[in-house]
Amino acid sequence: MGKMKRLVYLAHRWMGIGGCVLMLLWFISGVVMLYVGYPKLTPSERLATLPALTEDACCVPLGDLEGRSPGDSMAMAVLTSIGGRPAYVLRKAPDRMQAVSALTGSALQKPATAGDAMLSAQAFAGATASTYLGEVQEDRWTHGRGLDIHRPLHKVQVSSPEPSTLYVSSATGQVVLDAPHSQQRWNYVGAWLHWLYMLRFQSVDPVWSWIVIVLSGAGTVLAASGVCVGIWRWRFRGRYKSGSRSPYRSPMMKWHHMGGLLFGAFLCLWIFSGLMSMNPGRVFSPHASPDMASYRGAAATDFSGLHDPRRILAALSDTGFVPVELAWLSLAGQPYVLAYDAAADTRLVRAEGKGLSVGDRWRPEEIRSAAAALFQADIVRQSLLSEYDAYYYQRHAEAMNGGAKRGLPVLMLEFADPDNTRVYVDLRTADVNLSLARSERAGRWLFYFLHSWDTPPLLKAGGLRDAAMILLSLGGALIAMTGIVIGWRRLFRDVR
């Protein structure tokens, strides 16, 4: 037992010399991340910049577009605006997209040119002052896997409404990322520093992943050993000769000891949950993903009643809805058009006889019937949610997962597959917004909850939650700063 304690003491002492520096950076950057997130373009932000689609100004029917073959499905076609003009974006394959003018039906130039990027950036920002910064495959703000289909990316700097760098897809000419300059500057002491992105050079970077895993693992060992040492050195019964329950006379050592006793458990849990965020050894990865092709049934879908966007726009206009984007989709082979307005509200348009009907959501039984094809297993539980639960909830835009769509009401379905998978389907869109295997639900608690305190009741606390996290982060920073001073003094003494 004595040898084991000695090893713990030594591990804590020598790992702390460098580990406390890293922990201090993590706590400082974590506080910044409460209010400034990594640059992203959320669906709401993107839709808010699009002009309204009107029947008198658009559009060529889908069947008349250049480059479409008779066997092509209309599913996954989107009518939007690119550079301020109506355009279709067609998903030709999982890794291939094509943009087509909705005014002429002619395919837009691919790859998009620098001029196309400038027009899109100006339309997005409502600005006339812009500077083309060149083309990049990937840089410090564009590591996300969702951007892979759009690479290489055009960079354009705009001056209003605030100075920003916009990234434009070379595949379609759309703005796919907005990085305001103020957000970039804060990120150097926020998310970019927190995730050690200075060591990451591509969207899939196993070297960076293992560096973060190893450093997080070492930090967890350092924090846990510190908790043990702090408890061992504290006199629960009686006192030391100094009259204190702590043996340390040096103010720095005493502050480090007391700070560790007060905040060490939180520090340990935060570093451990940061390790869990990296999914080490893929322990949280599911064995199977939902079968979205069977759920949608797009290959067998007949869109003949929905091929003309002018009829769809007229039907929406009759209900007072002003769309900025239309998406042709299917649910178990049943065609529909999902319309979005500038506020990210939605409407469903379906063909009924010779006319069109406009609704705001699917019926739960329609979703359940289609969702049975998601897994080769029975649905064992279902629940209609009008409020968020512990797994399905919306974060603010600055959060790491703040760009994820989390609409309500939602149908929760649980399957009897080996992973006991739980899916959440948005009744407004029929999108599977979230799919969680049993292992992923465990990861939700070991990472998101321990790291961000993100249960709906805690998120509703707002400022109180932030204040508590900042106070505890300052406690962790106190431990780290005193540890740095102690480690430096020890190292300098040994070197001397």
mmCIF file of C-alpha atoms in Angstrom, residues 3-358:
data_model
loop_
_atom_site.group_PDB
_atom_site.id
_atom_site.type_symbol
_atom_site.label_atom_id
_atom_site.label_comp_id
_atom_site.label_asym_id
_atom_site.label_seq_id
_atom_site.Cartn_x
_atom_site.Cartn_y
_atom_site.Cartn_z
ATOM 1 C CA LYS A 3 4.501 1.768 -2.547
ATOM 2 C CA MET A 4 1.198 2.408 -4.301
ATOM 3 C CA LYS A 5 0.762 5.704 -2.471
ATOM 4 C CA ARG A 6 4.309 6.660 -3.351
ATOM 5 C CA LEU A 7 3.625 6.026 -7.051
ATOM 6 C CA VAL A 8 0.467 8.155 -6.883
ATOM 7 C CA TYR A 9 2.420 11.004 -5.244
ATOM 8 C CA LEU A 10 5.165 10.821 -7.861
ATOM 9 C CA ALA A 11 2.707 10.587 -10.764
ATOM 10 C CA HIS A 12 0.811 13.621 -9.509
ATOM 11 C CA ARG A 13 3.981 15.643 -8.930
ATOM 12 C CA TRP A 14 5.695 15.074 -12.263
ATOM 13 C CA MET A 15 2.627 14.895 -14.514
ATOM 14 C CA GLY A 16 1.395 18.116 -12.936
ATOM 15 C CA ILE A 17 4.358 20.175 -14.174
ATOM 16 C CA GLY A 18 3.085 20.150 -17.748
ATOM 17 C CA GLY A 19 -0.481 18.962 -17.162
ATOM 18 C CA CYS A 20 -1.492 22.008 -15.134
ATOM 19 C CA VAL A 21 -0.610 24.303 -18.062
ATOM 20 C CA LEU A 22 -2.903 22.322 -20.341
ATOM 21 C CA MET A 23 -5.684 22.261 -17.743
ATOM 22 C CA LEU A 24 -5.488 26.019 -17.237
ATOM 23 C CA LEU A 25 -5.902 26.518 -20.996
ATOM 24 C CA TRP A 26 -8.853 24.122 -21.026
ATOM 25 C CA PHE A 27 -10.655 25.970 -18.223
ATOM 26 C CA ILE A 28 -10.075 29.431 -19.688
ATOM 27 C CA SER A 29 -11.194 28.351 -23.159
ATOM 28 C CA GLY A 30 -14.175 26.476 -21.691
ATOM 29 C CA VAL A 31 -15.524 29.677 -20.134
ATOM 30 C CA VAL A 32 -15.180 31.467 -23.491
ATOM 31 C CA MET A 33 -17.064 28.622 -25.196
ATOM 32 C CA LEU A 34 -20.110 29.246 -23.016
ATOM 33 C CA TYR A 35 -20.723 32.364 -25.091
ATOM 34 C CA VAL A 36 -18.719 32.040 -28.315
ATOM 35 C CA GLY A 37 -18.887 28.841 -30.331
ATOM 36 C CA TYR A 38 -16.929 27.429 -33.235
ATOM 37 C CA PRO A 39 -17.961 29.076 -36.531
ATOM 38 C CA LYS A 40 -20.927 27.365 -38.153
ATOM 39 C CA LEU A 41 -23.854 28.231 -40.402
ATOM 40 C CA THR A 42 -27.061 27.054 -38.758
ATOM 41 C CA PRO A 43 -30.172 26.270 -40.837
ATOM 42 C CA SER A 44 -31.954 29.266 -39.301
ATOM 43 C CA GLU A 45 -29.108 31.631 -40.204
ATOM 44 C CA ARG A 46 -28.958 30.319 -43.770
ATOM 45 C CA LEU A 47 -32.702 30.510 -44.384
ATOM 46 C CA ALA A 48 -32.910 34.037 -42.973
ATOM 47 C CA THR A 49 -30.691 35.320 -45.811
ATOM 48 C CA LEU A 50 -32.725 33.816 -48.686
ATOM 49 C CA PRO A 51 -35.192 35.880 -50.739
ATOM 50 C CA ALA A 52 -38.824 34.799 -51.018
ATOM 51 C CA LEU A 53 -39.799 32.440 -53.860
ATOM 52 C CA THR A 54 -42.803 33.687 -55.841
ATOM 53 C CA GLU A 55 -44.751 31.963 -58.592
ATOM 54 C CA ASP A 56 -44.532 34.918 -60.990
ATOM 55 C CA ALA A 57 -40.713 34.958 -60.856
ATOM 56 C CA CYS A 58 -40.019 31.214 -60.975
ATOM 57 C CA CYS A 59 -39.567 28.427 -62.018
ATOM 58 C CA VAL A 60 -38.764 25.766 -64.609
ATOM 59 C CA PRO A 61 -40.444 22.421 -63.741
ATOM 60 C CA LEU A 62 -38.123 19.775 -62.346
ATOM 61 C CA GLY A 63 -38.652 17.471 -65.314
ATOM 62 C CA ASP A 64 -37.265 20.084 -67.720
ATOM 63 C CA LEU A 65 -33.896 20.581 -66.060
ATOM 64 C CA GLU A 66 -30.712 20.132 -68.076
ATOM 65 C CA GLY A 67 -28.742 17.017 -67.265
ATOM 66 C CA ARG A 68 -31.646 15.014 -65.807
ATOM 67 C CA SER A 69 -32.175 11.546 -67.227
ATOM 68 C CA PRO A 70 -35.668 9.974 -67.398
ATOM 69 C CA GLY A 71 -34.811 7.584 -64.558
ATOM 70 C CA ASP A 72 -33.634 10.264 -62.146
ATOM 71 C CA SER A 73 -35.746 10.636 -59.042
ATOM 72 C CA MET A 74 -36.893 14.089 -58.002
ATOM 73 C CA ALA A 75 -36.341 13.159 -54.362
ATOM 74 C CA MET A 76 -33.679 15.246 -52.634
ATOM 75 C CA ALA A 77 -34.038 18.109 -55.124
ATOM 76 C CA VAL A 78 -34.082 21.526 -53.453
ATOM 77 C CA LEU A 79 -35.326 24.814 -54.904
ATOM 78 C CA THR A 80 -33.458 27.651 -53.215
ATOM 79 C CA SER A 81 -31.553 30.796 -54.193
ATOM 80 C CA ILE A 82 -27.890 31.042 -55.145
ATOM 81 C CA GLY A 83 -26.409 34.494 -55.577
ATOM 82 C CA GLY A 84 -29.871 35.954 -55.063
ATOM 83 C CA ARG A 85 -31.386 34.008 -57.985
ATOM 84 C CA PRO A 86 -33.651 30.921 -57.883
ATOM 85 C CA ALA A 87 -31.736 27.688 -58.428
ATOM 86 C CA TYR A 88 -32.174 23.965 -57.963
ATOM 87 C CA VAL A 89 -29.621 21.942 -56.032
ATOM 88 C CA LEU A 90 -29.741 18.286 -57.059
ATOM 89 C CA ARG A 91 -28.130 15.489 -55.091
ATOM 90 C CA LYS A 92 -26.786 13.282 -57.889
ATOM 91 C CA ALA A 93 -24.975 10.876 -55.512
ATOM 92 C CA PRO A 94 -24.011 10.821 -51.832
ATOM 93 C CA ASP A 95 -20.808 12.666 -52.709
ATOM 94 C CA ARG A 96 -21.937 14.677 -55.753
ATOM 95 C CA MET A 97 -24.191 17.726 -56.094
ATOM 96 C CA GLN A 98 -25.242 19.836 -59.045
ATOM 97 C CA ALA A 99 -26.733 23.342 -59.218
ATOM 98 C CA VAL A 100 -29.179 24.263 -62.009
ATOM 99 C CA SER A 101 -30.735 27.638 -62.782
ATOM 100 C CA ALA A 102 -34.442 27.589 -61.916
ATOM 101 C CA LEU A 103 -35.060 30.386 -64.431
ATOM 102 C CA THR A 104 -33.588 28.695 -67.514
ATOM 103 C CA GLY A 105 -33.155 25.054 -66.510
ATOM 104 C CA SER A 106 -29.477 25.190 -67.527
ATOM 105 C CA ALA A 107 -26.799 23.724 -65.296
ATOM 106 C CA LEU A 108 -24.727 26.326 -63.502
ATOM 107 C CA GLN A 109 -20.993 26.319 -64.058
ATOM 108 C CA LYS A 110 -19.168 23.671 -62.044
ATOM 109 C CA PRO A 111 -16.971 24.148 -60.238
ATOM 110 C CA ALA A 112 -18.319 27.518 -59.186
ATOM 111 C CA THR A 113 -15.983 30.349 -60.133
ATOM 112 C CA ALA A 114 -14.565 33.136 -58.008
ATOM 113 C CA GLY A 115 -17.159 35.455 -59.552
ATOM 114 C CA ASP A 116 -19.971 33.100 -58.548
ATOM 115 C CA ALA A 117 -18.593 33.018 -55.005
ATOM 116 C CA MET A 118 -18.498 36.819 -54.827
ATOM 117 C CA LEU A 119 -22.136 37.084 -55.956
ATOM 118 C CA SER A 120 -23.266 34.493 -53.411
ATOM 119 C CA ALA A 121 -21.330 36.166 -50.607
ATOM 120 C CA GLN A 122 -22.771 39.586 -51.421
ATOM 121 C CA ALA A 123 -26.313 38.209 -51.586
ATOM 122 C CA PHE A 124 -25.818 36.373 -48.287
ATOM 123 C CA ALA A 125 -24.431 39.356 -46.398
ATOM 124 C CA GLY A 126 -26.453 42.048 -48.141
ATOM 125 C CA ALA A 127 -23.128 43.758 -48.749
ATOM 126 C CA THR A 128 -21.463 45.262 -51.767
ATOM 127 C CA ALA A 129 -17.948 45.546 -50.301
ATOM 128 C CA SER A 130 -16.256 42.162 -50.574
ATOM 129 C CA THR A 131 -12.783 40.768 -51.243
ATOM 130 C CA TYR A 132 -11.965 37.420 -52.776
ATOM 131 C CA LEU A 133 -9.364 35.604 -50.652
ATOM 132 C CA GLY A 134 -8.776 32.574 -52.837
ATOM 133 C CA GLU A 135 -9.636 28.892 -52.740
ATOM 134 C CA VAL A 136 -8.861 26.494 -49.902
ATOM 135 C CA GLN A 137 -9.279 22.782 -49.471
ATOM 136 C CA GLU A 138 -9.419 23.073 -45.686
ATOM 137 C CA ASP A 139 -8.319 25.552 -43.031
ATOM 138 C CA ARG A 140 -8.656 26.087 -39.290
ATOM 139 C CA TRP A 141 -12.399 26.888 -39.478
ATOM 140 C CA THR A 142 -13.483 24.248 -42.001
ATOM 141 C CA HIS A 143 -12.617 20.877 -40.457
ATOM 142 C CA GLY A 144 -16.265 19.716 -40.323
ATOM 143 C CA ARG A 145 -17.051 16.526 -42.249
ATOM 144 C CA GLY A 146 -20.283 18.075 -43.526
ATOM 145 C CA LEU A 147 -18.222 20.387 -45.737
ATOM 146 C CA ASP A 148 -16.422 17.544 -47.548
ATOM 147 C CA ILE A 149 -18.932 17.448 -50.398
ATOM 148 C CA HIS A 150 -18.390 21.180 -51.021
ATOM 149 C CA ARG A 151 -14.579 21.207 -51.192
ATOM 150 C CA PRO A 152 -12.582 23.038 -52.351
ATOM 151 C CA LEU A 153 -14.076 26.161 -50.775
ATOM 152 C CA HIS A 154 -13.941 29.768 -51.943
ATOM 153 C CA LYS A 155 -13.074 32.344 -49.265
ATOM 154 C CA VAL A 156 -14.688 35.760 -49.474
ATOM 155 C CA GLN A 157 -14.326 38.581 -46.968
ATOM 156 C CA VAL A 158 -17.321 40.896 -46.507
ATOM 157 C CA SER A 159 -17.450 44.092 -44.490
ATOM 158 C CA SER A 160 -21.110 44.285 -43.481
ATOM 159 C CA PRO A 161 -23.290 43.842 -41.537
ATOM 160 C CA GLU A 162 -20.093 42.845 -39.668
ATOM 161 C CA PRO A 163 -16.643 41.894 -40.966
ATOM 162 C CA SER A 164 -16.776 38.182 -41.785
ATOM 163 C CA THR A 165 -15.149 35.475 -43.837
ATOM 164 C CA LEU A 166 -17.645 33.490 -45.885
ATOM 165 C CA TYR A 167 -16.891 30.066 -47.335
ATOM 166 C CA VAL A 168 -18.630 29.202 -50.599
ATOM 167 C CA SER A 169 -19.117 25.722 -52.045
ATOM 168 C CA SER A 170 -17.310 25.032 -55.308
ATOM 169 C CA ALA A 171 -19.933 22.354 -56.049
ATOM 170 C CA THR A 172 -23.031 24.564 -55.907
ATOM 171 C CA GLY A 173 -21.917 28.168 -55.318
ATOM 172 C CA GLN A 174 -23.797 28.375 -51.995
ATOM 173 C CA VAL A 175 -22.447 29.966 -48.826
ATOM 174 C CA VAL A 176 -21.823 27.043 -46.471
ATOM 175 C CA LEU A 177 -20.008 28.696 -43.542
ATOM 176 C CA ASP A 178 -20.013 32.122 -41.924
ATOM 177 C CA ALA A 179 -17.020 33.040 -39.735
ATOM 178 C CA PRO A 180 -17.339 36.587 -38.329
ATOM 179 C CA HIS A 181 -13.956 38.094 -37.521
ATOM 180 C CA SER A 182 -14.907 38.765 -33.898
ATOM 181 C CA GLN A 183 -15.878 35.106 -33.524
ATOM 182 C CA GLN A 184 -12.589 34.017 -35.073
ATOM 183 C CA ARG A 185 -10.592 36.131 -32.607
ATOM 184 C CA TRP A 186 -12.503 34.765 -29.606
ATOM 185 C CA ASN A 187 -12.050 31.237 -30.910
ATOM 186 C CA TYR A 188 -8.298 31.483 -30.578
ATOM 187 C CA VAL A 189 -8.893 31.494 -26.813
ATOM 188 C CA GLY A 190 -12.088 29.426 -27.119
ATOM 189 C CA ALA A 191 -13.019 26.353 -29.142
ATOM 190 C CA TRP A 192 -9.896 26.412 -31.358
ATOM 191 C CA LEU A 193 -7.684 26.353 -28.270
ATOM 192 C CA HIS A 194 -9.956 24.009 -26.266
ATOM 193 C CA TRP A 195 -9.906 21.290 -28.935
ATOM 194 C CA LEU A 196 -6.212 21.836 -29.772
ATOM 195 C CA TYR A 197 -7.078 22.550 -33.394
ATOM 196 C CA MET A 198 -3.601 23.971 -33.955
ATOM 197 C CA LEU A 199 -2.615 20.266 -34.136
ATOM 198 C CA ARG A 200 -5.382 19.288 -36.560
ATOM 199 C CA PHE A 201 -4.724 19.478 -40.293
ATOM 200 C CA GLN A 202 -7.657 17.709 -41.976
ATOM 201 C CA SER A 203 -11.293 16.753 -41.321
ATOM 202 C CA VAL A 204 -10.305 13.156 -40.486
ATOM 203 C CA ASP A 205 -7.032 13.383 -38.590
ATOM 204 C CA PRO A 206 -6.193 10.266 -36.527
ATOM 205 C CA VAL A 207 -2.935 11.814 -35.282
ATOM 206 C CA TRP A 208 -4.799 14.775 -33.788
ATOM 207 C CA SER A 209 -7.458 12.445 -32.356
ATOM 208 C CA TRP A 210 -4.899 10.317 -30.536
ATOM 209 C CA ILE A 211 -2.999 13.350 -29.264
ATOM 210 C CA VAL A 212 -6.194 14.659 -27.663
ATOM 211 C CA ILE A 213 -7.101 11.205 -26.309
ATOM 212 C CA VAL A 214 -3.659 10.684 -24.763
ATOM 213 C CA LEU A 215 -3.529 14.196 -23.261
ATOM 214 C CA SER A 216 -7.073 13.885 -21.901
ATOM 215 C CA GLY A 217 -6.282 10.475 -20.452
ATOM 216 C CA ALA A 218 -3.140 11.826 -18.805
ATOM 217 C CA GLY A 219 -5.128 14.781 -17.459
ATOM 218 C CA THR A 220 -7.696 12.417 -15.981
ATOM 219 C CA VAL A 221 -4.955 10.433 -14.225
ATOM 220 C CA LEU A 222 -3.405 13.680 -12.958
ATOM 221 C CA ALA A 223 -6.737 14.962 -11.619
ATOM 222 C CA ALA A 224 -7.705 11.641 -10.002
ATOM 223 C CA SER A 225 -4.281 11.277 -8.356
ATOM 224 C CA GLY A 226 -4.599 14.823 -7.042
ATOM 225 C CA VAL A 227 -7.938 14.030 -5.419
ATOM 226 C CA CYS A 228 -6.366 10.998 -3.734
ATOM 227 C CA VAL A 229 -3.336 12.936 -2.521
ATOM 228 C CA GLY A 230 -5.505 15.780 -1.234
ATOM 229 C CA ILE A 231 -7.661 13.424 0.808
ATOM 230 C CA TRP A 232 -4.683 11.470 2.130
ATOM 231 C CA ARG A 233 -2.951 14.647 3.299
ATOM 232 C CA TRP A 234 -6.012 16.152 5.011
ATOM 233 C CA ARG A 235 -6.343 15.547 8.769
ATOM 234 C CA PHE A 236 -9.992 14.634 9.332
ATOM 235 C CA ARG A 237 -9.178 13.919 12.984
ATOM 236 C CA GLY A 238 -6.781 16.121 14.814
ATOM 237 C CA ARG A 239 -4.477 18.739 13.348
ATOM 238 C CA TYR A 240 -0.880 19.206 12.314
ATOM 239 C CA LYS A 241 1.563 21.110 14.564
ATOM 240 C CA SER A 242 0.690 24.315 12.732
ATOM 241 C CA GLY A 243 -2.886 23.977 13.964
ATOM 242 C CA SER A 244 -4.153 23.403 10.399
ATOM 243 C CA ARG A 245 -5.694 20.282 8.972
ATOM 244 C CA SER A 246 -3.488 20.775 5.900
ATOM 245 C CA PRO A 247 0.221 19.979 6.315
ATOM 246 C CA TYR A 248 1.410 22.699 3.948
ATOM 247 C CA ARG A 249 2.833 25.994 5.219
ATOM 248 C CA SER A 250 3.616 27.548 1.827
ATOM 249 C CA PRO A 251 0.601 29.674 0.698
ATOM 250 C CA MET A 252 0.831 28.269 -2.812
ATOM 251 C CA MET A 253 0.864 24.669 -1.590
ATOM 252 C CA LYS A 254 -1.969 25.360 0.839
ATOM 253 C CA TRP A 255 -4.122 27.023 -1.845
ATOM 254 C CA HIS A 256 -3.430 24.101 -4.176
ATOM 255 C CA HIS A 257 -4.416 21.606 -1.479
ATOM 256 C CA MET A 258 -7.573 23.467 -0.420
ATOM 257 C CA GLY A 259 -8.574 24.195 -3.992
ATOM 258 C CA GLY A 260 -8.152 20.525 -4.876
ATOM 259 C CA LEU A 261 -10.380 19.440 -2.002
ATOM 260 C CA LEU A 262 -13.085 21.936 -2.982
ATOM 261 C CA PHE A 263 -13.000 21.671 -6.767
ATOM 262 C CA GLY A 264 -10.954 18.546 -7.518
ATOM 263 C CA ALA A 265 -13.953 16.267 -8.103
ATOM 264 C CA PHE A 266 -15.427 18.659 -10.683
ATOM 265 C CA LEU A 267 -12.034 19.044 -12.351
ATOM 266 C CA CYS A 268 -11.678 15.275 -12.553
ATOM 267 C CA LEU A 269 -15.151 14.800 -14.060
ATOM 268 C CA TRP A 270 -14.629 17.574 -16.625
ATOM 269 C CA ILE A 271 -11.320 16.186 -17.858
ATOM 270 C CA PHE A 272 -12.727 12.647 -17.955
ATOM 271 C CA SER A 273 -15.818 13.764 -19.897
ATOM 272 C CA GLY A 274 -13.552 15.608 -22.331
ATOM 273 C CA LEU A 275 -11.797 12.293 -22.929
ATOM 274 C CA MET A 276 -15.195 10.672 -23.559
ATOM 275 C CA SER A 277 -15.956 13.301 -26.227
ATOM 276 C CA MET A 278 -13.292 11.688 -28.412
ATOM 277 C CA ASN A 279 -15.111 8.323 -28.334
ATOM 278 C CA PRO A 280 -11.878 6.439 -27.512
ATOM 279 C CA GLY A 281 -11.798 3.025 -29.104
ATOM 280 C CA ARG A 282 -15.217 3.828 -30.646
ATOM 281 C CA VAL A 283 -16.855 2.578 -27.456
ATOM 282 C CA PHE A 284 -19.996 4.636 -28.115
ATOM 283 C CA SER A 285 -20.357 3.821 -31.822
ATOM 284 C CA PRO A 286 -23.511 1.914 -32.864
ATOM 285 C CA HIS A 287 -23.388 -1.398 -34.679
ATOM 286 C CA ALA A 288 -25.892 -0.276 -37.324
ATOM 287 C CA SER A 289 -27.382 2.968 -38.622
ATOM 288 C CA PRO A 290 -31.024 3.625 -39.573
ATOM 289 C CA ASP A 291 -31.908 2.480 -43.104
ATOM 290 C CA MET A 292 -32.894 5.882 -44.472
ATOM 291 C CA ALA A 293 -33.298 4.629 -48.051
ATOM 292 C CA SER A 294 -36.037 2.197 -46.990
ATOM 293 C CA TYR A 295 -37.601 4.820 -44.720
ATOM 294 C CA ARG A 296 -37.819 7.323 -47.556
ATOM 295 C CA GLY A 297 -38.559 4.863 -50.375
ATOM 296 C CA ALA A 298 -37.473 7.500 -52.877
ATOM 297 C CA ALA A 299 -36.678 5.114 -55.745
ATOM 298 C CA ALA A 300 -40.317 4.101 -56.157
ATOM 299 C CA THR A 301 -41.818 7.580 -55.681
ATOM 300 C CA ASP A 302 -44.005 9.206 -58.345
ATOM 301 C CA PHE A 303 -43.659 13.001 -58.187
ATOM 302 C CA SER A 304 -45.859 13.697 -61.209
ATOM 303 C CA GLY A 305 -48.358 15.669 -59.113
ATOM 304 C CA LEU A 306 -45.641 17.864 -57.641
ATOM 305 C CA HIS A 307 -43.346 18.522 -60.598
ATOM 306 C CA ASP A 308 -44.359 22.161 -61.163
ATOM 307 C CA PRO A 309 -43.049 24.521 -58.446
ATOM 308 C CA ARG A 310 -45.387 27.324 -59.573
ATOM 309 C CA ARG A 311 -48.436 25.327 -58.469
ATOM 310 C CA ILE A 312 -46.759 24.599 -55.153
ATOM 311 C CA LEU A 313 -45.864 28.263 -54.586
ATOM 312 C CA ALA A 314 -49.421 29.288 -55.458
ATOM 313 C CA ALA A 315 -50.887 26.804 -52.975
ATOM 314 C CA LEU A 316 -48.563 28.078 -50.243
ATOM 315 C CA SER A 317 -49.382 31.694 -51.073
ATOM 316 C CA ASP A 318 -53.112 30.952 -50.652
ATOM 317 C CA THR A 319 -52.403 29.974 -47.025
ATOM 318 C CA GLY A 320 -50.308 33.080 -46.337
ATOM 319 C CA PHE A 321 -47.032 31.153 -46.167
ATOM 320 C CA VAL A 322 -44.009 32.830 -47.819
ATOM 321 C CA PRO A 323 -41.407 30.158 -48.697
ATOM 322 C CA VAL A 324 -37.727 30.738 -49.330
ATOM 323 C CA GLU A 325 -36.863 27.099 -50.038
ATOM 324 C CA LEU A 326 -38.648 23.954 -51.283
ATOM 325 C CA ALA A 327 -37.359 20.404 -50.865
ATOM 326 C CA TRP A 328 -38.791 17.408 -52.770
ATOM 327 C CA LEU A 329 -38.851 14.426 -50.416
ATOM 328 C CA SER A 330 -40.646 11.161 -49.856
ATOM 329 C CA LEU A 331 -41.853 9.130 -46.897
ATOM 330 C CA ALA A 332 -42.225 5.393 -47.533
ATOM 331 C CA GLY A 333 -42.636 6.205 -51.224
ATOM 332 C CA GLN A 334 -45.240 8.933 -50.622
ATOM 333 C CA PRO A 335 -44.106 12.195 -52.277
ATOM 334 C CA TYR A 336 -44.276 15.560 -50.594
ATOM 335 C CA VAL A 337 -42.634 18.974 -50.720
ATOM 336 C CA LEU A 338 -41.235 20.508 -47.559
ATOM 337 C CA ALA A 339 -41.378 24.306 -47.651
ATOM 338 C CA TYR A 340 -39.304 26.581 -45.396
ATOM 339 C CA ASP A 341 -39.812 30.277 -44.749
ATOM 340 C CA ALA A 342 -37.177 32.775 -43.612
ATOM 341 C CA ALA A 343 -37.945 32.052 -39.951
ATOM 342 C CA ALA A 344 -37.328 28.282 -40.484
ATOM 343 C CA ASP A 345 -41.037 27.476 -40.105
ATOM 344 C CA THR A 346 -42.272 24.653 -42.347
ATOM 345 C CA ARG A 347 -45.238 23.460 -44.372
ATOM 346 C CA LEU A 348 -45.973 20.129 -46.071
ATOM 347 C CA VAL A 349 -47.382 20.139 -49.597
ATOM 348 C CA ARG A 350 -48.921 16.927 -50.941
ATOM 349 C CA ALA A 351 -50.836 16.011 -54.065
ATOM 350 C CA GLU A 352 -54.484 15.106 -53.495
ATOM 351 C CA GLY A 353 -56.339 14.146 -56.647
ATOM 352 C CA LYS A 354 -55.807 16.980 -59.107
ATOM 353 C CA GLY A 355 -55.089 19.541 -56.404
ATOM 354 C CA LEU A 356 -52.599 20.184 -53.665
ATOM 355 C CA SER A 357 -53.009 20.213 -49.894
ATOM 356 C CA VAL A 358 -50.940 22.228 -47.433
#
